[in-house]
mmCIF file of C-alpha atoms in Angstrom:
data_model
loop_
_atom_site.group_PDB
_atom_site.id
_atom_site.type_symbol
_atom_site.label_atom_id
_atom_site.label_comp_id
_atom_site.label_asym_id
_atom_site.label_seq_id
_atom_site.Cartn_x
_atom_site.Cartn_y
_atom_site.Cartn_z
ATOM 1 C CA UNK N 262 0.000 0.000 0.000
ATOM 2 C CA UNK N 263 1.182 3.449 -0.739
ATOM 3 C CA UNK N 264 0.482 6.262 0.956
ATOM 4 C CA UNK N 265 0.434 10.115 0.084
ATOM 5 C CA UNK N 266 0.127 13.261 1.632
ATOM 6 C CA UNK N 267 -1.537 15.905 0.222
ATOM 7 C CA UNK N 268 -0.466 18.371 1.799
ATOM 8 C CA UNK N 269 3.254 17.361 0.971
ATOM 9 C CA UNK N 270 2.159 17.440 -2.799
ATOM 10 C CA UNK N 271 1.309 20.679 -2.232
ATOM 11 C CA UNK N 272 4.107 21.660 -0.408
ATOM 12 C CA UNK N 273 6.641 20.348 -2.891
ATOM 13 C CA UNK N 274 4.719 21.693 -5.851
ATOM 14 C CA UNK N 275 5.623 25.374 -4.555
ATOM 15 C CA UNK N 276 1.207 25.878 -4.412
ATOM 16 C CA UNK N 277 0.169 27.640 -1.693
ATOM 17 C CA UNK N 278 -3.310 26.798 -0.238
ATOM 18 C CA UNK N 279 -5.546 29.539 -1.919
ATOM 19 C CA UNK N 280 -9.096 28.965 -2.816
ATOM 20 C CA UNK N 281 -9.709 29.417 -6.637
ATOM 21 C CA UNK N 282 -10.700 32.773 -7.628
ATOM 22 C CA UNK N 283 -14.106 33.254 -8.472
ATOM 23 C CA UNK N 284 -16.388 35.923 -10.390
ATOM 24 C CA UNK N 285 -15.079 37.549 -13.776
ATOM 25 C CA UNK N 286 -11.574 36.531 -13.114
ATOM 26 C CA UNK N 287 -12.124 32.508 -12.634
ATOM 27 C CA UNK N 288 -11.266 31.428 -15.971
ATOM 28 C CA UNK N 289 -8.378 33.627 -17.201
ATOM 29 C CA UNK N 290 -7.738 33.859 -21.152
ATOM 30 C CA UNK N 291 -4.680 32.555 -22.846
ATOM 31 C CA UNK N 292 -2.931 28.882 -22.572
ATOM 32 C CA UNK N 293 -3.955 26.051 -20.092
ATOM 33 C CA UNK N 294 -2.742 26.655 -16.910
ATOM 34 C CA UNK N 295 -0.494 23.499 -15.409
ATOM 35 C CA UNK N 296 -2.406 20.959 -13.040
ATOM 36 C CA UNK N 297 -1.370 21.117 -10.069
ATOM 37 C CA UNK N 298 -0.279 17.894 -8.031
ATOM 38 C CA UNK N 299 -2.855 16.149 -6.661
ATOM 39 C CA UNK N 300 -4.778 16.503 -10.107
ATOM 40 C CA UNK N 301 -1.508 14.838 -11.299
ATOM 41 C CA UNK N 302 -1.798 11.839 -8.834
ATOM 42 C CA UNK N 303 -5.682 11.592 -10.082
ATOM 43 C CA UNK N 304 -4.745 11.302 -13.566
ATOM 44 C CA UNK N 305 -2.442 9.150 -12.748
ATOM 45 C CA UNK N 306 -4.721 7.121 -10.568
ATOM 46 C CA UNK N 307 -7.135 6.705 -13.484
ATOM 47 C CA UNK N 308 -4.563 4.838 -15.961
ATOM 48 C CA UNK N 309 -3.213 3.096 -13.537
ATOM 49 C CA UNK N 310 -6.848 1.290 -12.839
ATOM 50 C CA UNK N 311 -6.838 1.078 -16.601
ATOM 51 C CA UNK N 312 -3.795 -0.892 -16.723
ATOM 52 C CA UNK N 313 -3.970 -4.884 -16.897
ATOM 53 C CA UNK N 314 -0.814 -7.284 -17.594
ATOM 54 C CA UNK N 315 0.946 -9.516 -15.458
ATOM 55 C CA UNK N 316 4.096 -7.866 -15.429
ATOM 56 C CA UNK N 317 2.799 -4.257 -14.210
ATOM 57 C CA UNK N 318 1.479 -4.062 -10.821
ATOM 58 C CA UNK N 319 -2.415 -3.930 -10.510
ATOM 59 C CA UNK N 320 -3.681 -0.700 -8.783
ATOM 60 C CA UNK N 321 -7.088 -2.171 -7.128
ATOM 61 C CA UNK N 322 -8.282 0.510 -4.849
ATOM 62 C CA UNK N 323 -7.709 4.262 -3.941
ATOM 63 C CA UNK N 324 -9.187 5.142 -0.201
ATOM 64 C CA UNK N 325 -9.417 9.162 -0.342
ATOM 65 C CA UNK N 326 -11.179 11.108 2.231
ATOM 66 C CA UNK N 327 -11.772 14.653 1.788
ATOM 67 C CA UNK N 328 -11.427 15.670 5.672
ATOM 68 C CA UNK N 329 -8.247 13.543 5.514
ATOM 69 C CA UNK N 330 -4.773 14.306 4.337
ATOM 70 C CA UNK N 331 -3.580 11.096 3.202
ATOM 71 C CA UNK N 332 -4.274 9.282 0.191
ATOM 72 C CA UNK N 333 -4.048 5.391 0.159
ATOM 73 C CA UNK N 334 -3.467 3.394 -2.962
ATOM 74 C CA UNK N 335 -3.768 -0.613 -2.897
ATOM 75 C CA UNK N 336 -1.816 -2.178 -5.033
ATOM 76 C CA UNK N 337 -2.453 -6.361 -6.489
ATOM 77 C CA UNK N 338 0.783 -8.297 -6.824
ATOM 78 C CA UNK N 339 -0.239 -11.128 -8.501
ATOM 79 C CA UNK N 340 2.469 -13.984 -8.195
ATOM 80 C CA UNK N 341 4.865 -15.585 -5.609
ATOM 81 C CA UNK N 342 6.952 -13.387 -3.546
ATOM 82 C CA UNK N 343 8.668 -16.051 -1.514
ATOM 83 C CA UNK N 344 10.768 -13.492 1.069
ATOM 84 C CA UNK N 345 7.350 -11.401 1.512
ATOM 85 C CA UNK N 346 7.296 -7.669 0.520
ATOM 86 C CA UNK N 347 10.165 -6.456 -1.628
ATOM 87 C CA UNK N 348 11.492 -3.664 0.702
ATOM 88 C CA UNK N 349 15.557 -4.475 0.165
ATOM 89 C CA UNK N 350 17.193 -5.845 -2.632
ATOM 90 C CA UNK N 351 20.291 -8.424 -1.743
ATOM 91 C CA UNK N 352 23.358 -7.486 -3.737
ATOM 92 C CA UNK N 353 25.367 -10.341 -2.404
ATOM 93 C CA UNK N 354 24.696 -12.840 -5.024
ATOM 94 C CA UNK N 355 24.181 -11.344 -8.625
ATOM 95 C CA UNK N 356 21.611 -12.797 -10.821
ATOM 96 C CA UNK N 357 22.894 -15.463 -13.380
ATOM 97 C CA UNK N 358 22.728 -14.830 -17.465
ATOM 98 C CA UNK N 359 19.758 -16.580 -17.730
ATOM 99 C CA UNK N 360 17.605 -15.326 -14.480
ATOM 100 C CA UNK N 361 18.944 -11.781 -15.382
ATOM 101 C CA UNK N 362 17.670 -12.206 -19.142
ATOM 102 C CA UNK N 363 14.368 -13.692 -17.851
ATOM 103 C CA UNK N 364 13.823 -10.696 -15.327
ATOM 104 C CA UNK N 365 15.070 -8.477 -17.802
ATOM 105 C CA UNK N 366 12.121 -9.371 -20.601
ATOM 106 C CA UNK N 367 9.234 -9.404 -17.949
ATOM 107 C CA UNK N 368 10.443 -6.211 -17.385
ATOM 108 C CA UNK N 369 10.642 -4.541 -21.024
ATOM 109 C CA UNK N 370 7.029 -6.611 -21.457
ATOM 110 C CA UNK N 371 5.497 -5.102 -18.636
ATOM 111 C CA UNK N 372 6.956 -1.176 -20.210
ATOM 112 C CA UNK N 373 5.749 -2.231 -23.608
ATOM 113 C CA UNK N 374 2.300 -2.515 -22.369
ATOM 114 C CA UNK N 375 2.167 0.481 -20.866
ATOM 115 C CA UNK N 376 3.672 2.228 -24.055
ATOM 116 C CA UNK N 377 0.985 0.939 -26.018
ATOM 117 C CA UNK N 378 -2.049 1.036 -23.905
ATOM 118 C CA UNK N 379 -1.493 4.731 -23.021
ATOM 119 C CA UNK N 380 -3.949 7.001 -24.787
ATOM 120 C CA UNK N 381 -3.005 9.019 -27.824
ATOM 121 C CA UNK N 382 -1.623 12.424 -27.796
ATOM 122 C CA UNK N 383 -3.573 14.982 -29.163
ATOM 123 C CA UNK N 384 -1.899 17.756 -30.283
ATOM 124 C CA UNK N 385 -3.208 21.153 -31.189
ATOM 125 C CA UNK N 386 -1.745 21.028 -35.030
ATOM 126 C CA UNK N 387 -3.519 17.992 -35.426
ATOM 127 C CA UNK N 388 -7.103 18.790 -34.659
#
C-alpha cells in the first residue's frame, strides 16, 4: 500500500493553499494553466486502474477522504513473492545470465504494455 500526503504534494509543488478565484476573473484567457499535483496523482490514478498485464502491478483501490490528508493506494501483486514484501534488494549474489535475461524481458514486457495502452496524444496542429 502506498500512501500520500496531500499536503506534501502541495508543499513540494511550490502551491500555496488559496481557494480558486471566483467571479469575472475565474477562468483567465490565454494557454492552459499546469495541473497542479494532486490533479496529477488523479490522472495518474485513473490509468493506472486502466492498466492490466501480469508484469505491471495492478492498482485495485484508492481510499481518499476529503477531511483527511492522506491518500491510500492498494496495489495487487499477482504472483509468488517467496521473502514477503520487496522492501531491500540483496546485492550479495548477482543474478545469473539466464535469471537476469528472464527478469530483464518481464520487465521490457510489462513497459511495452504500458507504451501501447497509453492514450493518444492529441496535439493542437492535429485537430
Amino acid at each position: 500500500m502506498k500512501v500520500l500526503s496531500k499536503k506534501r504534494l502541495m508543499r513540494q509543488a511550490g502551491f500555496p493553499r488559496r481557494p480558486p478565484p471566483r467571479g469575472a476573473k475565474a477562468v483567465p484567457e490565454g494557454p492552459p494553466q499546469p495541473k497542479g499535483p494532486l490533479e496529477r496523482v488523479y490522472q495518474e490514478i485513473a490509468i493506472l486502474k486502466k492498466l492490466d498485464h501480469p508484469n505491471v502491478v495492478k492498482l485495485v483501490e484508492v481510499l481518499d477522504d476529503p477531511s483527511e490528508d492522506h491518500l491510500y493506494m492498494g496495489t495487487l501483486c499477482v504472483g509468488l513473492v517467496k521473502q514477503g514484501a520487496v522492501m531491500e534488494v540483496p546485492t550479495d549474489k548477482p543474478f545469473s545470465e539466464d535469471q537476469a535475461r528472464f527478469y530483464f524481458q518481464d520487465l521490457l514486457r510489462g513497459i511495452e504494455y504500458c507504451e501501447f495502452s497509453r492514450p493518444p496524444v492529441i496535439l493542437p496542429h492535429s485537430l
